[in-house]
DNA sequence: CATTTTATTTGTAAAATGCAAGTATATGTT
DNA sequence: AACATATACTTGCATTTTACAAATAAAATG
């Protein structure tokens, strides 16, 4: 049987490069970490700093500084939570949302292209496989908390 | 239909965290980039600097310095190529090989655990899916060169 | 032999990282 | 209420990582 890690390594490397390349679309030019942060904020409903930092496996202090930059660049808004003023709630500004959406479209467009090399049946099988994989990874206790 | 990018994002994030966590096994303590470099050198037959840097999508100058550290720490050997002395050939030292192997076993062990939550049939389907995906990504021209 | 190309390294400055310590707010205890 | 403890986030600081530009050194080309 083939080396399973290798399959993952190749796949995730490619997807990582894709994400990286997608960080500079015309005027937009953000770092890879920043794109991950935008993605997670966009996905969640007013998450706290901690929440996002943890999902991304980032040190909270590094994360704090990254957010400071994103706020300075007008992509992210930081709002103190009324019922617990230690907590800050994160959301995207209009421009942040625009960038996140553009990025998402770009990446999905690439993935569509990749899937165009398969039959409809294969495509569905692959997608179901990845979903199953994600579920099983979430179940696993060995390493890496559930993440969402 | 579900957002395909999201499926990838979750999966690769998890695998990334796994790689990260696996970087500090008992006495061993290397960085994530270093583990990727060791992996690629191990996989290939005396690759050149360029070759590895390109696969990893790293700037060659950054890569050069990372290799310097790995050589200093006794994990990698750099040998000038006799027939073209501009080129350096990379290989793992005994200790480097040991670390790469340990890491590989650790990660495969985790992946086995993940697959233990599936039936044998599901497992094979998932693995075949990832292989197919890798092939199609290699075919795609939109973004991200073939990589191997 | 001169010029150009290729593979790698070094200078340098900026950015990212993570630990330790700090601030501010909330929670729990007496 | 008063105090200690816990939590969410920030700042200081030293280290590491990064990447552009320029340098070196060895082919390849004309």
PDB file of N, CA and C in Angstrom, chain B residues 76-138:
ATOM      1  N   UNK B  76      21.720  17.533   7.714  1.00  0.00           N
ATOM      2  CA  UNK B  76      21.786  17.504   6.251  1.00  0.00           C
ATOM      3  C   UNK B  76      23.239  17.600   5.805  1.00  0.00           C
ATOM      4  N   UNK B  77      23.542  16.917   4.703  1.00  0.00           N
ATOM      5  CA  UNK B  77      24.872  17.002   4.121  1.00  0.00           C
ATOM      6  C   UNK B  77      24.770  17.654   2.761  1.00  0.00           C
ATOM      7  N   UNK B  78      25.704  18.552   2.479  1.00  0.00           N
ATOM      8  CA  UNK B  78      25.723  19.293   1.225  1.00  0.00           C
ATOM      9  C   UNK B  78      26.983  18.909   0.471  1.00  0.00           C
ATOM     10  N   UNK B  79      26.807  18.290  -0.677  1.00  0.00           N
ATOM     11  CA  UNK B  79      27.967  17.818  -1.429  1.00  0.00           C
ATOM     12  C   UNK B  79      28.011  18.490  -2.784  1.00  0.00           C
ATOM     13  N   UNK B  80      29.139  19.099  -3.162  1.00  0.00           N
ATOM     14  CA  UNK B  80      29.212  19.689  -4.499  1.00  0.00           C
ATOM     15  C   UNK B  80      29.164  18.595  -5.547  1.00  0.00           C
ATOM     16  N   UNK B  81      28.458  18.877  -6.604  1.00  0.00           N
ATOM     17  CA  UNK B  81      28.308  17.913  -7.685  1.00  0.00           C
ATOM     18  C   UNK B  81      29.564  17.959  -8.553  1.00  0.00           C
ATOM     19  N   UNK B  82      30.267  16.837  -8.753  1.00  0.00           N
ATOM     20  CA  UNK B  82      31.537  16.859  -9.491  1.00  0.00           C
ATOM     21  C   UNK B  82      31.389  17.417 -10.910  1.00  0.00           C
ATOM     22  N   UNK B  83      30.358  16.986 -11.615  1.00  0.00           N
ATOM     23  CA  UNK B  83      30.229  17.405 -13.011  1.00  0.00           C
ATOM     24  C   UNK B  83      29.711  18.836 -13.193  1.00  0.00           C
ATOM     25  N   UNK B  84      29.243  19.458 -12.145  1.00  0.00           N
ATOM     26  CA  UNK B  84      28.863  20.878 -12.213  1.00  0.00           C
ATOM     27  C   UNK B  84      29.009  21.483 -10.832  1.00  0.00           C
ATOM     28  N   UNK B  85      30.147  22.129 -10.638  1.00  0.00           N
ATOM     29  CA  UNK B  85      30.447  22.533  -9.272  1.00  0.00           C
ATOM     30  C   UNK B  85      29.688  23.754  -8.771  1.00  0.00           C
ATOM     31  N   UNK B  86      28.752  24.257  -9.582  1.00  0.00           N
ATOM     32  CA  UNK B  86      27.853  25.283  -9.043  1.00  0.00           C
ATOM     33  C   UNK B  86      26.784  24.648  -8.169  1.00  0.00           C
ATOM     34  N   UNK B  87      26.498  23.399  -8.502  1.00  0.00           N
ATOM     35  CA  UNK B  87      25.367  22.712  -7.875  1.00  0.00           C
ATOM     36  C   UNK B  87      25.783  21.992  -6.607  1.00  0.00           C
ATOM     37  N   UNK B  88      24.947  22.085  -5.580  1.00  0.00           N
ATOM     38  CA  UNK B  88      25.140  21.276  -4.388  1.00  0.00           C
ATOM     39  C   UNK B  88      24.040  20.238  -4.322  1.00  0.00           C
ATOM     40  N   UNK B  89      24.461  19.076  -3.912  1.00  0.00           N
ATOM     41  CA  UNK B  89      23.590  17.930  -3.810  1.00  0.00           C
ATOM     42  C   UNK B  89      23.242  17.743  -2.334  1.00  0.00           C
ATOM     43  N   UNK B  90      21.982  17.536  -2.043  1.00  0.00           N
ATOM     44  CA  UNK B  90      21.565  17.427  -0.654  1.00  0.00           C
ATOM     45  C   UNK B  90      21.250  15.986  -0.268  1.00  0.00           C
ATOM     46  N   UNK B  91      21.619  15.646   0.948  1.00  0.00           N
ATOM     47  CA  UNK B  91      21.247  14.335   1.466  1.00  0.00           C
ATOM     48  C   UNK B  91      21.132  14.422   2.981  1.00  0.00           C
ATOM     49  N   UNK B  92      20.512  13.417   3.574  1.00  0.00           N
ATOM     50  CA  UNK B  92      20.355  13.417   5.020  1.00  0.00           C
ATOM     51  C   UNK B  92      21.524  12.703   5.690  1.00  0.00           C
ATOM     52  N   UNK B  93      21.958  13.216   6.815  1.00  0.00           N
ATOM     53  CA  UNK B  93      22.934  12.484   7.626  1.00  0.00           C
ATOM     54  C   UNK B  93      22.189  11.363   8.346  1.00  0.00           C
ATOM     55  N   UNK B  94      22.920  10.534   9.057  1.00  0.00           N
ATOM     56  CA  UNK B  94      22.270   9.451   9.795  1.00  0.00           C
ATOM     57  C   UNK B  94      21.230  10.019  10.750  1.00  0.00           C
ATOM     58  N   UNK B  95      21.605  11.089  11.446  1.00  0.00           N
ATOM     59  CA  UNK B  95      20.659  11.673  12.393  1.00  0.00           C
ATOM     60  C   UNK B  95      19.470  12.306  11.666  1.00  0.00           C
ATOM     61  N   UNK B  96      19.756  12.961  10.556  1.00  0.00           N
ATOM     62  CA  UNK B  96      18.673  13.551   9.770  1.00  0.00           C
ATOM     63  C   UNK B  96      17.700  12.486   9.293  1.00  0.00           C
ATOM     64  N   UNK B  97      18.267  11.396   8.831  1.00  0.00           N
ATOM     65  CA  UNK B  97      17.449  10.284   8.359  1.00  0.00           C
ATOM     66  C   UNK B  97      16.606   9.723   9.499  1.00  0.00           C
ATOM     67  N   UNK B  98      17.225   9.631  10.648  1.00  0.00           N
ATOM     68  CA  UNK B  98      16.515   9.118  11.821  1.00  0.00           C
ATOM     69  C   UNK B  98      15.316  10.000  12.152  1.00  0.00           C
ATOM     70  N   UNK B  99      15.553  11.299  12.164  1.00  0.00           N
ATOM     71  CA  UNK B  99      14.466  12.224  12.474  1.00  0.00           C
ATOM     72  C   UNK B  99      13.361  12.145  11.424  1.00  0.00           C
ATOM     73  N   UNK B 100      13.759  12.143  10.164  1.00  0.00           N
ATOM     74  CA  UNK B 100      12.764  12.060   9.089  1.00  0.00           C
ATOM     75  C   UNK B 100      11.927  10.796   9.230  1.00  0.00           C
ATOM     76  N   UNK B 101      12.581   9.702   9.547  1.00  0.00           N
ATOM     77  CA  UNK B 101      11.865   8.431   9.670  1.00  0.00           C
ATOM     78  C   UNK B 101      10.916   8.444  10.859  1.00  0.00           C
ATOM     79  N   UNK B 102      11.406   8.941  11.960  1.00  0.00           N
ATOM     80  CA  UNK B 102      10.569   9.010  13.161  1.00  0.00           C
ATOM     81  C   UNK B 102       9.312   9.836  12.894  1.00  0.00           C
ATOM     82  N   UNK B 103       9.536  10.988  12.296  1.00  0.00           N
ATOM     83  CA  UNK B 103       8.440  11.872  11.951  1.00  0.00           C
ATOM     84  C   UNK B 103       7.434  11.179  11.043  1.00  0.00           C
ATOM     85  N   UNK B 104       7.957  10.517  10.031  1.00  0.00           N
ATOM     86  CA  UNK B 104       7.107   9.832   9.080  1.00  0.00           C
ATOM     87  C   UNK B 104       6.257   8.785   9.783  1.00  0.00           C
ATOM     88  N   UNK B 105       6.877   8.036  10.674  1.00  0.00           N
ATOM     89  CA  UNK B 105       6.153   6.984  11.384  1.00  0.00           C
ATOM     90  C   UNK B 105       5.063   7.606  12.257  1.00  0.00           C
ATOM     91  N   UNK B 106       5.436   8.683  12.921  1.00  0.00           N
ATOM     92  CA  UNK B 106       4.497   9.361  13.814  1.00  0.00           C
ATOM     93  C   UNK B 106       3.256   9.822  13.054  1.00  0.00           C
ATOM     94  N   UNK B 107       3.498  10.466  11.924  1.00  0.00           N
ATOM     95  CA  UNK B 107       2.388  11.014  11.153  1.00  0.00           C
ATOM     96  C   UNK B 107       1.537   9.898  10.550  1.00  0.00           C
ATOM     97  N   UNK B 108       2.187   8.866  10.048  1.00  0.00           N
ATOM     98  CA  UNK B 108       1.419   7.750   9.506  1.00  0.00           C
ATOM     99  C   UNK B 108       0.607   7.045  10.593  1.00  0.00           C
ATOM    100  N   UNK B 109       1.176   7.038  11.776  1.00  0.00           N
ATOM    101  CA  UNK B 109       0.463   6.429  12.895  1.00  0.00           C
ATOM    102  C   UNK B 109      -0.830   7.211  13.178  1.00  0.00           C
ATOM    103  N   UNK B 110      -0.724   8.513  13.138  1.00  0.00           N
ATOM    104  CA  UNK B 110      -1.921   9.326  13.344  1.00  0.00           C
ATOM    105  C   UNK B 110      -2.934   9.084  12.236  1.00  0.00           C
ATOM    106  N   UNK B 111      -2.449   9.064  10.997  1.00  0.00           N
ATOM    107  CA  UNK B 111      -3.359   8.868   9.873  1.00  0.00           C
ATOM    108  C   UNK B 111      -4.036   7.501   9.952  1.00  0.00           C
ATOM    109  N   UNK B 112      -3.284   6.480  10.392  1.00  0.00           N
ATOM    110  CA  UNK B 112      -3.884   5.162  10.595  1.00  0.00           C
ATOM    111  C   UNK B 112      -5.044   5.262  11.572  1.00  0.00           C
ATOM    112  N   UNK B 113      -4.783   6.021  12.631  1.00  0.00           N
ATOM    113  CA  UNK B 113      -5.817   6.160  13.652  1.00  0.00           C
ATOM    114  C   UNK B 113      -7.061   6.808  13.059  1.00  0.00           C
ATOM    115  N   UNK B 114      -6.839   7.817  12.241  1.00  0.00           N
ATOM    116  CA  UNK B 114      -7.960   8.484  11.580  1.00  0.00           C
ATOM    117  C   UNK B 114      -8.735   7.481  10.721  1.00  0.00           C
ATOM    118  N   UNK B 115      -7.994   6.690   9.957  1.00  0.00           N
ATOM    119  CA  UNK B 115      -8.657   5.737   9.061  1.00  0.00           C
ATOM    120  C   UNK B 115      -9.334   4.600   9.813  1.00  0.00           C
ATOM    121  N   UNK B 116      -8.947   4.429  11.064  1.00  0.00           N
ATOM    122  CA  UNK B 116      -9.569   3.366  11.841  1.00  0.00           C
ATOM    123  C   UNK B 116     -11.044   3.678  12.122  1.00  0.00           C
ATOM    124  N   UNK B 117     -11.442   4.921  11.880  1.00  0.00           N
ATOM    125  CA  UNK B 117     -12.856   5.262  12.058  1.00  0.00           C
ATOM    126  C   UNK B 117     -13.676   4.993  10.804  1.00  0.00           C
ATOM    127  N   UNK B 118     -13.041   4.365   9.822  1.00  0.00           N
ATOM    128  CA  UNK B 118     -13.778   4.058   8.585  1.00  0.00           C
ATOM    129  C   UNK B 118     -13.790   2.554   8.364  1.00  0.00           C
ATOM    130  N   UNK B 119     -14.668   2.146   7.464  1.00  0.00           N
ATOM    131  CA  UNK B 119     -14.612   0.768   6.987  1.00  0.00           C
ATOM    132  C   UNK B 119     -13.429   0.652   6.022  1.00  0.00           C
ATOM    133  N   UNK B 120     -13.020  -0.570   5.762  1.00  0.00           N
ATOM    134  CA  UNK B 120     -11.913  -0.783   4.832  1.00  0.00           C
ATOM    135  C   UNK B 120     -12.252  -0.210   3.459  1.00  0.00           C
ATOM    136  N   UNK B 121     -13.495  -0.378   3.070  1.00  0.00           N
ATOM    137  CA  UNK B 121     -13.933   0.127   1.762  1.00  0.00           C
ATOM    138  C   UNK B 121     -13.838   1.652   1.700  1.00  0.00           C
ATOM    139  N   UNK B 122     -14.316   2.282   2.753  1.00  0.00           N
ATOM    140  CA  UNK B 122     -14.254   3.747   2.791  1.00  0.00           C
ATOM    141  C   UNK B 122     -12.811   4.220   2.725  1.00  0.00           C
ATOM    142  N   UNK B 123     -11.974   3.551   3.486  1.00  0.00           N
ATOM    143  CA  UNK B 123     -10.564   3.924   3.502  1.00  0.00           C
ATOM    144  C   UNK B 123      -9.974   3.879   2.102  1.00  0.00           C
ATOM    145  N   UNK B 124     -10.244   2.786   1.413  1.00  0.00           N
ATOM    146  CA  UNK B 124      -9.690   2.664   0.068  1.00  0.00           C
ATOM    147  C   UNK B 124     -10.250   3.712  -0.881  1.00  0.00           C
ATOM    148  N   UNK B 125     -11.527   4.004  -0.704  1.00  0.00           N
ATOM    149  CA  UNK B 125     -12.139   5.042  -1.538  1.00  0.00           C
ATOM    150  C   UNK B 125     -11.472   6.385  -1.298  1.00  0.00           C
ATOM    151  N   UNK B 126     -11.258   6.705  -0.022  1.00  0.00           N
ATOM    152  CA  UNK B 126     -10.653   7.983   0.317  1.00  0.00           C
ATOM    153  C   UNK B 126      -9.247   8.077  -0.274  1.00  0.00           C
ATOM    154  N   UNK B 127      -8.478   7.025  -0.104  1.00  0.00           N
ATOM    155  CA  UNK B 127      -7.114   7.052  -0.616  1.00  0.00           C
ATOM    156  C   UNK B 127      -7.089   7.175  -2.132  1.00  0.00           C
ATOM    157  N   UNK B 128      -7.963   6.428  -2.776  1.00  0.00           N
ATOM    158  CA  UNK B 128      -8.035   6.539  -4.239  1.00  0.00           C
ATOM    159  C   UNK B 128      -8.445   7.949  -4.651  1.00  0.00           C
ATOM    160  N   UNK B 129      -9.330   8.533  -3.865  1.00  0.00           N
ATOM    161  CA  UNK B 129      -9.784   9.899  -4.159  1.00  0.00           C
ATOM    162  C   UNK B 129      -8.635  10.894  -4.093  1.00  0.00           C
ATOM    163  N   UNK B 130      -7.844  10.773  -3.063  1.00  0.00           N
ATOM    164  CA  UNK B 130      -6.745  11.723  -2.917  1.00  0.00           C
ATOM    165  C   UNK B 130      -5.732  11.545  -4.035  1.00  0.00           C
ATOM    166  N   UNK B 131      -5.507  10.306  -4.402  1.00  0.00           N
ATOM    167  CA  UNK B 131      -4.590  10.077  -5.530  1.00  0.00           C
ATOM    168  C   UNK B 131      -5.109  10.716  -6.804  1.00  0.00           C
ATOM    169  N   UNK B 132      -6.377  10.517  -7.052  1.00  0.00           N
ATOM    170  CA  UNK B 132      -6.998  11.089  -8.250  1.00  0.00           C
ATOM    171  C   UNK B 132      -6.884  12.614  -8.221  1.00  0.00           C
ATOM    172  N   UNK B 133      -7.161  13.151  -7.057  1.00  0.00           N
ATOM    173  CA  UNK B 133      -7.085  14.598  -6.879  1.00  0.00           C
ATOM    174  C   UNK B 133      -5.689  15.106  -7.202  1.00  0.00           C
ATOM    175  N   UNK B 134      -4.693  14.435  -6.679  1.00  0.00           N
ATOM    176  CA  UNK B 134      -3.318  14.841  -6.944  1.00  0.00           C
ATOM    177  C   UNK B 134      -3.011  14.799  -8.432  1.00  0.00           C
ATOM    178  N   UNK B 135      -3.488  13.763  -9.087  1.00  0.00           N
ATOM    179  CA  UNK B 135      -3.246  13.666 -10.523  1.00  0.00           C
ATOM    180  C   UNK B 135      -3.900  14.829 -11.267  1.00  0.00           C
ATOM    181  N   UNK B 136      -5.121  15.145 -10.868  1.00  0.00           N
ATOM    182  CA  UNK B 136      -5.837  16.223 -11.562  1.00  0.00           C
ATOM    183  C   UNK B 136      -5.213  17.585 -11.257  1.00  0.00           C
ATOM    184  N   UNK B 137      -4.744  17.763 -10.054  1.00  0.00           N
ATOM    185  CA  UNK B 137      -4.071  19.013  -9.730  1.00  0.00           C
ATOM    186  C   UNK B 137      -2.811  19.154 -10.572  1.00  0.00           C
ATOM    187  N   UNK B 138      -2.124  18.046 -10.793  1.00  0.00           N
ATOM    188  CA  UNK B 138      -0.907  18.080 -11.604  1.00  0.00           C
ATOM    189  C   UNK B 138      -1.238  18.454 -13.042  1.00  0.00           C
TER     190      UNK B 138
END
